[in-house]
């Protein structure tokens, strides 16, 4: 337990350093934007004097390090700036949009894990037989399908040809849970299938390796029920897929931004498109930074879960 706490504290202690690095990267990259924040806020018809006054008030002409540290000071206070007119706090816009992106990511993750377990375990138990061959072909096809293209196919098939689900839009679960499920099902499936296919292959490989171990042969020879053997094998086999789960969740979090644009969901993807189309550097900067920090937090949480399920690494 002491070793686990030491490693966990080490992971958590690295987070502020990584957040600073992420903030620096996002800040520097967006400084190359051709959009002038002053003219974007005041309008293209603003006079040079008005532009100069705005730049002086907001420190736009300060050296890059000065602006970066001012940005960090505001970030610590939760101030991500304001959008272009009509001015609104960026933090408020993100607080409204991020929960939807999180809902889509979690729903897609739950679906991906469920599908991966079913496909991976079934494929391993029927190794080199027809169910295994079928699932392996399906998993390869799922990995090759881009989420955005899959989303378009789902809309065409299950919203237009067979109108089982809406083509887009969002229903708040507080208003209608059934409507929320209908609006989120197709986006979640489009987000989950490529991840589920990749995880299923990892689970199958890990399961096959575990099924060939001596303790499994001993358990079978002792007459243990198959479901108990599968449960034990699965618990040991999941250690390897768990190592990449953080990356997969981060992929789903960023992929949700694209899926939201396809299904017209008012999440972080819509904010990024709004910022890019409107030349709102502050809005783009705030949304990208939020997604990057969320990706970092998810990876730290998965690292801690990995420490819990794999005691051997605690001695490293």
PDB file of C-alpha atoms in Angstrom, residues 33-311:
ATOM      1  CA  UNK A  33      -2.847  32.783 -35.948  1.00  0.00           C
ATOM      2  CA  UNK A  34      -3.229  35.492 -38.632  1.00  0.00           C
ATOM      3  CA  UNK A  35      -6.230  36.895 -36.772  1.00  0.00           C
ATOM      4  CA  UNK A  36      -5.638  40.159 -34.933  1.00  0.00           C
ATOM      5  CA  UNK A  37      -7.614  39.931 -31.667  1.00  0.00           C
ATOM      6  CA  UNK A  38      -7.982  43.718 -31.547  1.00  0.00           C
ATOM      7  CA  UNK A  39      -9.614  44.082 -34.963  1.00  0.00           C
ATOM      8  CA  UNK A  40     -11.593  40.903 -34.320  1.00  0.00           C
ATOM      9  CA  UNK A  41     -13.063  42.452 -31.174  1.00  0.00           C
ATOM     10  CA  UNK A  42     -13.488  46.005 -32.499  1.00  0.00           C
ATOM     11  CA  UNK A  43     -14.354  45.229 -36.090  1.00  0.00           C
ATOM     12  CA  UNK A  44     -12.407  45.682 -39.310  1.00  0.00           C
ATOM     13  CA  UNK A  45     -13.483  49.320 -39.560  1.00  0.00           C
ATOM     14  CA  UNK A  46     -11.801  50.258 -36.265  1.00  0.00           C
ATOM     15  CA  UNK A  47      -9.231  53.046 -36.490  1.00  0.00           C
ATOM     16  CA  UNK A  48      -5.535  52.419 -35.820  1.00  0.00           C
ATOM     17  CA  UNK A  49      -5.835  54.544 -32.687  1.00  0.00           C
ATOM     18  CA  UNK A  50      -8.676  52.379 -31.355  1.00  0.00           C
ATOM     19  CA  UNK A  51      -6.682  49.275 -32.168  1.00  0.00           C
ATOM     20  CA  UNK A  52      -3.631  50.650 -30.356  1.00  0.00           C
ATOM     21  CA  UNK A  53      -5.698  51.543 -27.298  1.00  0.00           C
ATOM     22  CA  UNK A  54      -7.271  48.070 -27.218  1.00  0.00           C
ATOM     23  CA  UNK A  55      -3.882  46.392 -27.615  1.00  0.00           C
ATOM     24  CA  UNK A  56      -2.386  48.452 -24.788  1.00  0.00           C
ATOM     25  CA  UNK A  57      -5.323  47.702 -22.482  1.00  0.00           C
ATOM     26  CA  UNK A  58      -5.062  43.956 -23.131  1.00  0.00           C
ATOM     27  CA  UNK A  59      -1.285  43.679 -23.435  1.00  0.00           C
ATOM     28  CA  UNK A  60      -1.382  42.453 -27.039  1.00  0.00           C
ATOM     29  CA  UNK A  61       1.868  44.198 -27.926  1.00  0.00           C
ATOM     30  CA  UNK A  62       3.784  42.926 -24.902  1.00  0.00           C
ATOM     31  CA  UNK A  63       6.629  40.440 -25.416  1.00  0.00           C
ATOM     32  CA  UNK A  64       5.564  36.808 -25.731  1.00  0.00           C
ATOM     33  CA  UNK A  65       6.885  35.716 -22.281  1.00  0.00           C
ATOM     34  CA  UNK A  66       4.995  38.566 -20.603  1.00  0.00           C
ATOM     35  CA  UNK A  67       1.765  37.592 -22.341  1.00  0.00           C
ATOM     36  CA  UNK A  68       2.299  33.937 -21.458  1.00  0.00           C
ATOM     37  CA  UNK A  69       2.716  34.620 -17.754  1.00  0.00           C
ATOM     38  CA  UNK A  70      -0.302  36.924 -17.828  1.00  0.00           C
ATOM     39  CA  UNK A  71      -2.222  34.104 -19.494  1.00  0.00           C
ATOM     40  CA  UNK A  72      -1.091  31.705 -16.749  1.00  0.00           C
ATOM     41  CA  UNK A  73      -2.122  34.154 -14.041  1.00  0.00           C
ATOM     42  CA  UNK A  74      -5.596  34.400 -15.541  1.00  0.00           C
ATOM     43  CA  UNK A  75      -5.738  30.621 -16.033  1.00  0.00           C
ATOM     44  CA  UNK A  76      -5.038  29.969 -12.352  1.00  0.00           C
ATOM     45  CA  UNK A  77      -8.024  32.165 -11.515  1.00  0.00           C
ATOM     46  CA  UNK A  78     -10.230  30.332 -14.018  1.00  0.00           C
ATOM     47  CA  UNK A  79     -10.271  33.274 -16.420  1.00  0.00           C
ATOM     48  CA  UNK A  80      -9.978  32.133 -20.046  1.00  0.00           C
ATOM     49  CA  UNK A  81     -10.904  35.504 -21.492  1.00  0.00           C
ATOM     50  CA  UNK A  82     -14.039  36.515 -23.358  1.00  0.00           C
ATOM     51  CA  UNK A  83     -15.403  35.703 -26.787  1.00  0.00           C
ATOM     52  CA  UNK A  84     -15.608  38.206 -29.593  1.00  0.00           C
ATOM     53  CA  UNK A  85     -18.711  40.414 -29.493  1.00  0.00           C
ATOM     54  CA  UNK A  86     -21.228  39.641 -28.231  1.00  0.00           C
ATOM     55  CA  UNK A  87     -18.740  39.158 -25.413  1.00  0.00           C
ATOM     56  CA  UNK A  88     -19.229  36.178 -23.115  1.00  0.00           C
ATOM     57  CA  UNK A  89     -16.766  34.561 -20.701  1.00  0.00           C
ATOM     58  CA  UNK A  90     -15.041  31.664 -22.442  1.00  0.00           C
ATOM     59  CA  UNK A  91     -15.163  29.683 -19.198  1.00  0.00           C
ATOM     60  CA  UNK A  92     -18.955  29.965 -19.131  1.00  0.00           C
ATOM     61  CA  UNK A  93     -19.244  28.733 -22.717  1.00  0.00           C
ATOM     62  CA  UNK A  94     -16.986  25.773 -21.922  1.00  0.00           C
ATOM     63  CA  UNK A  95     -18.904  24.987 -18.724  1.00  0.00           C
ATOM     64  CA  UNK A  96     -22.038  24.646 -20.858  1.00  0.00           C
ATOM     65  CA  UNK A  97     -20.483  22.626 -23.682  1.00  0.00           C
ATOM     66  CA  UNK A  98     -18.027  20.325 -21.891  1.00  0.00           C
ATOM     67  CA  UNK A  99     -20.657  18.239 -20.006  1.00  0.00           C
ATOM     68  CA  UNK A 100     -22.164  17.144 -23.323  1.00  0.00           C
ATOM     69  CA  UNK A 101     -18.757  16.111 -24.673  1.00  0.00           C
ATOM     70  CA  UNK A 102     -18.135  14.222 -21.445  1.00  0.00           C
ATOM     71  CA  UNK A 103     -21.506  12.470 -21.725  1.00  0.00           C
ATOM     72  CA  UNK A 104     -20.750  11.375 -25.275  1.00  0.00           C
ATOM     73  CA  UNK A 105     -17.263  10.175 -24.327  1.00  0.00           C
ATOM     74  CA  UNK A 106     -18.453   8.166 -21.325  1.00  0.00           C
ATOM     75  CA  UNK A 107     -21.362   6.636 -23.227  1.00  0.00           C
ATOM     76  CA  UNK A 108     -19.051   5.718 -26.099  1.00  0.00           C
ATOM     77  CA  UNK A 109     -16.492   4.303 -23.661  1.00  0.00           C
ATOM     78  CA  UNK A 110     -19.088   2.108 -21.929  1.00  0.00           C
ATOM     79  CA  UNK A 111     -20.279   0.792 -25.284  1.00  0.00           C
ATOM     80  CA  UNK A 112     -16.712   0.238 -26.519  1.00  0.00           C
ATOM     81  CA  UNK A 113     -15.672  -1.694 -23.403  1.00  0.00           C
ATOM     82  CA  UNK A 114     -18.809  -3.861 -23.524  1.00  0.00           C
ATOM     83  CA  UNK A 115     -18.341  -4.713 -27.204  1.00  0.00           C
ATOM     84  CA  UNK A 116     -14.609  -5.312 -26.753  1.00  0.00           C
ATOM     85  CA  UNK A 117     -15.179  -7.723 -23.877  1.00  0.00           C
ATOM     86  CA  UNK A 118     -17.807  -9.707 -25.787  1.00  0.00           C
ATOM     87  CA  UNK A 119     -15.782  -9.862 -28.994  1.00  0.00           C
ATOM     88  CA  UNK A 120     -12.411 -10.414 -27.355  1.00  0.00           C
ATOM     89  CA  UNK A 121     -13.475 -13.119 -24.895  1.00  0.00           C
ATOM     90  CA  UNK A 122     -15.618 -14.972 -27.449  1.00  0.00           C
ATOM     91  CA  UNK A 123     -12.823 -14.871 -30.014  1.00  0.00           C
ATOM     92  CA  UNK A 124     -10.289 -16.217 -27.510  1.00  0.00           C
ATOM     93  CA  UNK A 125     -12.571 -19.000 -26.285  1.00  0.00           C
ATOM     94  CA  UNK A 126     -13.191 -20.160 -29.883  1.00  0.00           C
ATOM     95  CA  UNK A 127      -9.617 -19.650 -31.012  1.00  0.00           C
ATOM     96  CA  UNK A 128      -8.941 -20.543 -34.661  1.00  0.00           C
ATOM     97  CA  UNK A 129     -12.553 -21.594 -35.181  1.00  0.00           C
ATOM     98  CA  UNK A 130     -15.196 -19.803 -37.208  1.00  0.00           C
ATOM     99  CA  UNK A 131     -16.374 -17.376 -34.461  1.00  0.00           C
ATOM    100  CA  UNK A 132     -12.760 -16.326 -33.987  1.00  0.00           C
ATOM    101  CA  UNK A 133     -12.247 -15.813 -37.719  1.00  0.00           C
ATOM    102  CA  UNK A 134     -15.456 -13.792 -38.057  1.00  0.00           C
ATOM    103  CA  UNK A 135     -14.701 -11.548 -35.079  1.00  0.00           C
ATOM    104  CA  UNK A 136     -11.132 -10.962 -36.256  1.00  0.00           C
ATOM    105  CA  UNK A 137     -12.369  -9.809 -39.668  1.00  0.00           C
ATOM    106  CA  UNK A 138     -14.983  -7.574 -38.032  1.00  0.00           C
ATOM    107  CA  UNK A 139     -12.412  -6.060 -35.680  1.00  0.00           C
ATOM    108  CA  UNK A 140     -10.052  -5.286 -38.560  1.00  0.00           C
ATOM    109  CA  UNK A 141     -12.899  -3.621 -40.447  1.00  0.00           C
ATOM    110  CA  UNK A 142     -13.842  -1.633 -37.340  1.00  0.00           C
ATOM    111  CA  UNK A 143     -10.287  -0.369 -36.879  1.00  0.00           C
ATOM    112  CA  UNK A 144     -10.123   0.715 -40.516  1.00  0.00           C
ATOM    113  CA  UNK A 145     -13.383   2.708 -40.352  1.00  0.00           C
ATOM    114  CA  UNK A 146     -12.881   6.419 -39.513  1.00  0.00           C
ATOM    115  CA  UNK A 147     -15.382   7.602 -36.919  1.00  0.00           C
ATOM    116  CA  UNK A 148     -16.565  10.562 -38.985  1.00  0.00           C
ATOM    117  CA  UNK A 149     -17.271   8.384 -42.041  1.00  0.00           C
ATOM    118  CA  UNK A 150     -18.992   5.815 -39.866  1.00  0.00           C
ATOM    119  CA  UNK A 151     -21.128   8.601 -38.419  1.00  0.00           C
ATOM    120  CA  UNK A 152     -22.268   9.640 -41.896  1.00  0.00           C
ATOM    121  CA  UNK A 153     -23.141   6.022 -42.760  1.00  0.00           C
ATOM    122  CA  UNK A 154     -25.129   5.636 -39.537  1.00  0.00           C
ATOM    123  CA  UNK A 155     -27.111   8.786 -40.284  1.00  0.00           C
ATOM    124  CA  UNK A 156     -27.865   7.622 -43.804  1.00  0.00           C
ATOM    125  CA  UNK A 157     -28.927   4.131 -42.746  1.00  0.00           C
ATOM    126  CA  UNK A 158     -30.609   4.571 -39.359  1.00  0.00           C
ATOM    127  CA  UNK A 159     -31.857   8.149 -39.532  1.00  0.00           C
ATOM    128  CA  UNK A 160     -32.781   8.619 -43.209  1.00  0.00           C
ATOM    129  CA  UNK A 161     -33.394   5.200 -44.782  1.00  0.00           C
ATOM    130  CA  UNK A 162     -34.802   3.670 -41.589  1.00  0.00           C
ATOM    131  CA  UNK A 163     -35.800   6.590 -39.335  1.00  0.00           C
ATOM    132  CA  UNK A 164     -35.085   4.980 -35.976  1.00  0.00           C
ATOM    133  CA  UNK A 165     -32.946   7.830 -34.656  1.00  0.00           C
ATOM    134  CA  UNK A 166     -32.746  11.586 -35.282  1.00  0.00           C
ATOM    135  CA  UNK A 167     -30.194  12.911 -37.769  1.00  0.00           C
ATOM    136  CA  UNK A 168     -28.777  15.233 -35.152  1.00  0.00           C
ATOM    137  CA  UNK A 169     -29.494  17.583 -32.305  1.00  0.00           C
ATOM    138  CA  UNK A 170     -29.394  17.122 -28.563  1.00  0.00           C
ATOM    139  CA  UNK A 171     -32.038  16.437 -25.922  1.00  0.00           C
ATOM    140  CA  UNK A 172     -31.188  17.193 -22.318  1.00  0.00           C
ATOM    141  CA  UNK A 173     -31.600  14.079 -20.131  1.00  0.00           C
ATOM    142  CA  UNK A 174     -33.359  16.232 -17.536  1.00  0.00           C
ATOM    143  CA  UNK A 175     -36.080  16.923 -20.102  1.00  0.00           C
ATOM    144  CA  UNK A 176     -36.390  13.414 -21.552  1.00  0.00           C
ATOM    145  CA  UNK A 177     -34.141  10.445 -20.813  1.00  0.00           C
ATOM    146  CA  UNK A 178     -35.523   8.556 -23.800  1.00  0.00           C
ATOM    147  CA  UNK A 179     -34.943  11.527 -26.075  1.00  0.00           C
ATOM    148  CA  UNK A 180     -31.396  11.846 -24.737  1.00  0.00           C
ATOM    149  CA  UNK A 181     -30.666   8.191 -25.525  1.00  0.00           C
ATOM    150  CA  UNK A 182     -32.078   8.586 -29.020  1.00  0.00           C
ATOM    151  CA  UNK A 183     -29.979  11.675 -29.708  1.00  0.00           C
ATOM    152  CA  UNK A 184     -26.775  10.126 -28.309  1.00  0.00           C
ATOM    153  CA  UNK A 185     -26.995   6.547 -29.611  1.00  0.00           C
ATOM    154  CA  UNK A 186     -25.684   7.054 -33.145  1.00  0.00           C
ATOM    155  CA  UNK A 187     -22.866   9.424 -32.089  1.00  0.00           C
ATOM    156  CA  UNK A 188     -21.817   7.004 -29.333  1.00  0.00           C
ATOM    157  CA  UNK A 189     -21.804   4.047 -31.743  1.00  0.00           C
ATOM    158  CA  UNK A 190     -19.725   5.977 -34.285  1.00  0.00           C
ATOM    159  CA  UNK A 191     -17.267   6.904 -31.551  1.00  0.00           C
ATOM    160  CA  UNK A 192     -17.158   3.467 -29.917  1.00  0.00           C
ATOM    161  CA  UNK A 193     -16.797   0.998 -32.797  1.00  0.00           C
ATOM    162  CA  UNK A 194     -13.179   1.767 -33.823  1.00  0.00           C
ATOM    163  CA  UNK A 195     -12.054   1.764 -30.178  1.00  0.00           C
ATOM    164  CA  UNK A 196     -14.000  -1.422 -29.406  1.00  0.00           C
ATOM    165  CA  UNK A 197     -12.400  -3.169 -32.377  1.00  0.00           C
ATOM    166  CA  UNK A 198      -8.897  -2.238 -31.258  1.00  0.00           C
ATOM    167  CA  UNK A 199      -9.520  -3.202 -27.632  1.00  0.00           C
ATOM    168  CA  UNK A 200     -11.121  -6.501 -28.682  1.00  0.00           C
ATOM    169  CA  UNK A 201      -7.930  -7.537 -30.465  1.00  0.00           C
ATOM    170  CA  UNK A 202      -5.858  -6.694 -27.391  1.00  0.00           C
ATOM    171  CA  UNK A 203      -8.215  -8.627 -25.105  1.00  0.00           C
ATOM    172  CA  UNK A 204      -8.174 -11.631 -27.443  1.00  0.00           C
ATOM    173  CA  UNK A 205      -4.371 -11.699 -27.569  1.00  0.00           C
ATOM    174  CA  UNK A 206      -4.071 -11.374 -23.788  1.00  0.00           C
ATOM    175  CA  UNK A 207      -6.765 -14.017 -23.204  1.00  0.00           C
ATOM    176  CA  UNK A 208      -5.087 -16.493 -25.566  1.00  0.00           C
ATOM    177  CA  UNK A 209      -1.775 -16.037 -23.745  1.00  0.00           C
ATOM    178  CA  UNK A 210      -3.442 -16.604 -20.369  1.00  0.00           C
ATOM    179  CA  UNK A 211      -5.410 -19.646 -21.547  1.00  0.00           C
ATOM    180  CA  UNK A 212      -2.127 -21.373 -22.430  1.00  0.00           C
ATOM    181  CA  UNK A 213      -0.720 -21.010 -18.914  1.00  0.00           C
ATOM    182  CA  UNK A 214      -0.291 -23.944 -16.558  1.00  0.00           C
ATOM    183  CA  UNK A 215      -2.745 -22.693 -13.944  1.00  0.00           C
ATOM    184  CA  UNK A 216      -5.551 -22.797 -16.509  1.00  0.00           C
ATOM    185  CA  UNK A 217      -4.748 -26.397 -17.430  1.00  0.00           C
ATOM    186  CA  UNK A 218      -4.688 -27.255 -13.723  1.00  0.00           C
ATOM    187  CA  UNK A 219      -8.036 -25.555 -13.165  1.00  0.00           C
ATOM    188  CA  UNK A 220      -9.611 -27.424 -16.075  1.00  0.00           C
ATOM    189  CA  UNK A 221      -8.171 -30.721 -14.864  1.00  0.00           C
ATOM    190  CA  UNK A 222      -9.589 -30.043 -11.405  1.00  0.00           C
ATOM    191  CA  UNK A 223     -13.068 -29.742 -12.867  1.00  0.00           C
ATOM    192  CA  UNK A 224     -13.676 -26.053 -12.104  1.00  0.00           C
ATOM    193  CA  UNK A 225     -16.721 -24.578 -13.875  1.00  0.00           C
ATOM    194  CA  UNK A 226     -15.803 -22.821 -17.141  1.00  0.00           C
ATOM    195  CA  UNK A 227     -17.219 -19.469 -16.020  1.00  0.00           C
ATOM    196  CA  UNK A 228     -14.887 -19.425 -12.988  1.00  0.00           C
ATOM    197  CA  UNK A 229     -11.913 -20.158 -15.224  1.00  0.00           C
ATOM    198  CA  UNK A 230     -12.925 -17.433 -17.680  1.00  0.00           C
ATOM    199  CA  UNK A 231     -13.388 -14.942 -14.839  1.00  0.00           C
ATOM    200  CA  UNK A 232      -9.902 -15.624 -13.475  1.00  0.00           C
ATOM    201  CA  UNK A 233      -8.303 -15.555 -16.909  1.00  0.00           C
ATOM    202  CA  UNK A 234     -10.103 -12.336 -17.835  1.00  0.00           C
ATOM    203  CA  UNK A 235      -9.007 -10.601 -14.641  1.00  0.00           C
ATOM    204  CA  UNK A 236      -5.363 -11.374 -15.432  1.00  0.00           C
ATOM    205  CA  UNK A 237      -5.723 -10.647 -19.148  1.00  0.00           C
ATOM    206  CA  UNK A 238      -7.214  -7.182 -18.638  1.00  0.00           C
ATOM    207  CA  UNK A 239      -3.971  -5.826 -17.203  1.00  0.00           C
ATOM    208  CA  UNK A 240      -2.465  -5.394 -20.677  1.00  0.00           C
ATOM    209  CA  UNK A 241      -5.483  -3.692 -22.354  1.00  0.00           C
ATOM    210  CA  UNK A 242      -5.763  -1.374 -19.369  1.00  0.00           C
ATOM    211  CA  UNK A 243      -2.351   0.083 -20.187  1.00  0.00           C
ATOM    212  CA  UNK A 244      -3.707   1.556 -23.430  1.00  0.00           C
ATOM    213  CA  UNK A 245      -7.142   2.467 -22.114  1.00  0.00           C
ATOM    214  CA  UNK A 246      -6.015   5.972 -21.163  1.00  0.00           C
ATOM    215  CA  UNK A 247      -4.862   6.658 -24.701  1.00  0.00           C
ATOM    216  CA  UNK A 248      -8.128   5.252 -26.069  1.00  0.00           C
ATOM    217  CA  UNK A 249     -10.212   7.430 -23.752  1.00  0.00           C
ATOM    218  CA  UNK A 250      -8.181  10.446 -24.828  1.00  0.00           C
ATOM    219  CA  UNK A 251      -8.758   9.483 -28.457  1.00  0.00           C
ATOM    220  CA  UNK A 252     -12.500   9.257 -27.789  1.00  0.00           C
ATOM    221  CA  UNK A 253     -12.503  12.616 -26.025  1.00  0.00           C
ATOM    222  CA  UNK A 254     -10.855  14.314 -28.990  1.00  0.00           C
ATOM    223  CA  UNK A 255     -12.840  12.228 -31.494  1.00  0.00           C
ATOM    224  CA  UNK A 256     -16.060  13.349 -29.838  1.00  0.00           C
ATOM    225  CA  UNK A 257     -15.287  16.863 -31.064  1.00  0.00           C
ATOM    226  CA  UNK A 258     -15.526  15.678 -34.697  1.00  0.00           C
ATOM    227  CA  UNK A 259     -18.575  13.501 -34.068  1.00  0.00           C
ATOM    228  CA  UNK A 260     -20.377  16.433 -32.454  1.00  0.00           C
ATOM    229  CA  UNK A 261     -19.925  18.483 -35.614  1.00  0.00           C
ATOM    230  CA  UNK A 262     -21.439  15.695 -37.726  1.00  0.00           C
ATOM    231  CA  UNK A 263     -24.451  15.191 -35.442  1.00  0.00           C
ATOM    232  CA  UNK A 264     -24.924  18.901 -34.630  1.00  0.00           C
ATOM    233  CA  UNK A 265     -24.354  18.437 -30.906  1.00  0.00           C
ATOM    234  CA  UNK A 266     -23.668  21.636 -28.918  1.00  0.00           C
ATOM    235  CA  UNK A 267     -20.474  20.381 -27.296  1.00  0.00           C
ATOM    236  CA  UNK A 268     -16.821  21.332 -27.451  1.00  0.00           C
ATOM    237  CA  UNK A 269     -16.665  20.535 -31.155  1.00  0.00           C
ATOM    238  CA  UNK A 270     -19.228  23.218 -31.912  1.00  0.00           C
ATOM    239  CA  UNK A 271     -17.259  25.712 -29.818  1.00  0.00           C
ATOM    240  CA  UNK A 272     -14.046  24.968 -31.708  1.00  0.00           C
ATOM    241  CA  UNK A 273     -15.785  25.349 -35.076  1.00  0.00           C
ATOM    242  CA  UNK A 274     -17.405  28.565 -33.888  1.00  0.00           C
ATOM    243  CA  UNK A 275     -14.041  29.899 -32.771  1.00  0.00           C
ATOM    244  CA  UNK A 276     -12.266  28.920 -35.995  1.00  0.00           C
ATOM    245  CA  UNK A 277     -15.002  30.260 -38.286  1.00  0.00           C
ATOM    246  CA  UNK A 278     -15.297  33.470 -36.289  1.00  0.00           C
ATOM    247  CA  UNK A 279     -11.556  33.992 -35.834  1.00  0.00           C
ATOM    248  CA  UNK A 280     -12.021  33.859 -32.057  1.00  0.00           C
ATOM    249  CA  UNK A 281      -8.537  32.884 -30.862  1.00  0.00           C
ATOM    250  CA  UNK A 282      -9.518  33.065 -27.191  1.00  0.00           C
ATOM    251  CA  UNK A 283     -12.402  30.627 -27.647  1.00  0.00           C
ATOM    252  CA  UNK A 284     -10.255  28.160 -29.601  1.00  0.00           C
ATOM    253  CA  UNK A 285      -7.464  28.477 -27.050  1.00  0.00           C
ATOM    254  CA  UNK A 286      -9.783  27.813 -24.120  1.00  0.00           C
ATOM    255  CA  UNK A 287     -11.515  24.802 -25.672  1.00  0.00           C
ATOM    256  CA  UNK A 288      -8.300  23.166 -26.898  1.00  0.00           C
ATOM    257  CA  UNK A 289      -6.652  23.705 -23.526  1.00  0.00           C
ATOM    258  CA  UNK A 290      -9.649  22.216 -21.705  1.00  0.00           C
ATOM    259  CA  UNK A 291      -9.666  19.112 -23.904  1.00  0.00           C
ATOM    260  CA  UNK A 292      -5.898  18.674 -23.494  1.00  0.00           C
ATOM    261  CA  UNK A 293      -6.093  18.945 -19.695  1.00  0.00           C
ATOM    262  CA  UNK A 294      -9.027  16.512 -19.629  1.00  0.00           C
ATOM    263  CA  UNK A 295      -6.929  14.090 -21.687  1.00  0.00           C
ATOM    264  CA  UNK A 296      -4.124  14.444 -19.131  1.00  0.00           C
ATOM    265  CA  UNK A 297      -6.441  13.851 -16.164  1.00  0.00           C
ATOM    266  CA  UNK A 298      -7.909  10.748 -17.797  1.00  0.00           C
ATOM    267  CA  UNK A 299      -4.456   9.287 -18.368  1.00  0.00           C
ATOM    268  CA  UNK A 300      -3.434   9.894 -14.758  1.00  0.00           C
ATOM    269  CA  UNK A 301      -6.633   8.204 -13.517  1.00  0.00           C
ATOM    270  CA  UNK A 302      -6.006   5.195 -15.777  1.00  0.00           C
ATOM    271  CA  UNK A 303      -2.394   5.013 -14.541  1.00  0.00           C
ATOM    272  CA  UNK A 304      -3.686   4.841 -10.976  1.00  0.00           C
ATOM    273  CA  UNK A 305      -6.156   2.099 -11.911  1.00  0.00           C
ATOM    274  CA  UNK A 306      -3.311   0.203 -13.557  1.00  0.00           C
ATOM    275  CA  UNK A 307      -1.322   0.434 -10.328  1.00  0.00           C
ATOM    276  CA  UNK A 308      -4.282  -1.016  -8.449  1.00  0.00           C
ATOM    277  CA  UNK A 309      -4.832  -4.018 -10.714  1.00  0.00           C
ATOM    278  CA  UNK A 310      -1.155  -4.798 -11.329  1.00  0.00           C
ATOM    279  CA  UNK A 311       0.667  -5.104  -7.990  1.00  0.00           C
TER     280      UNK A 311
END
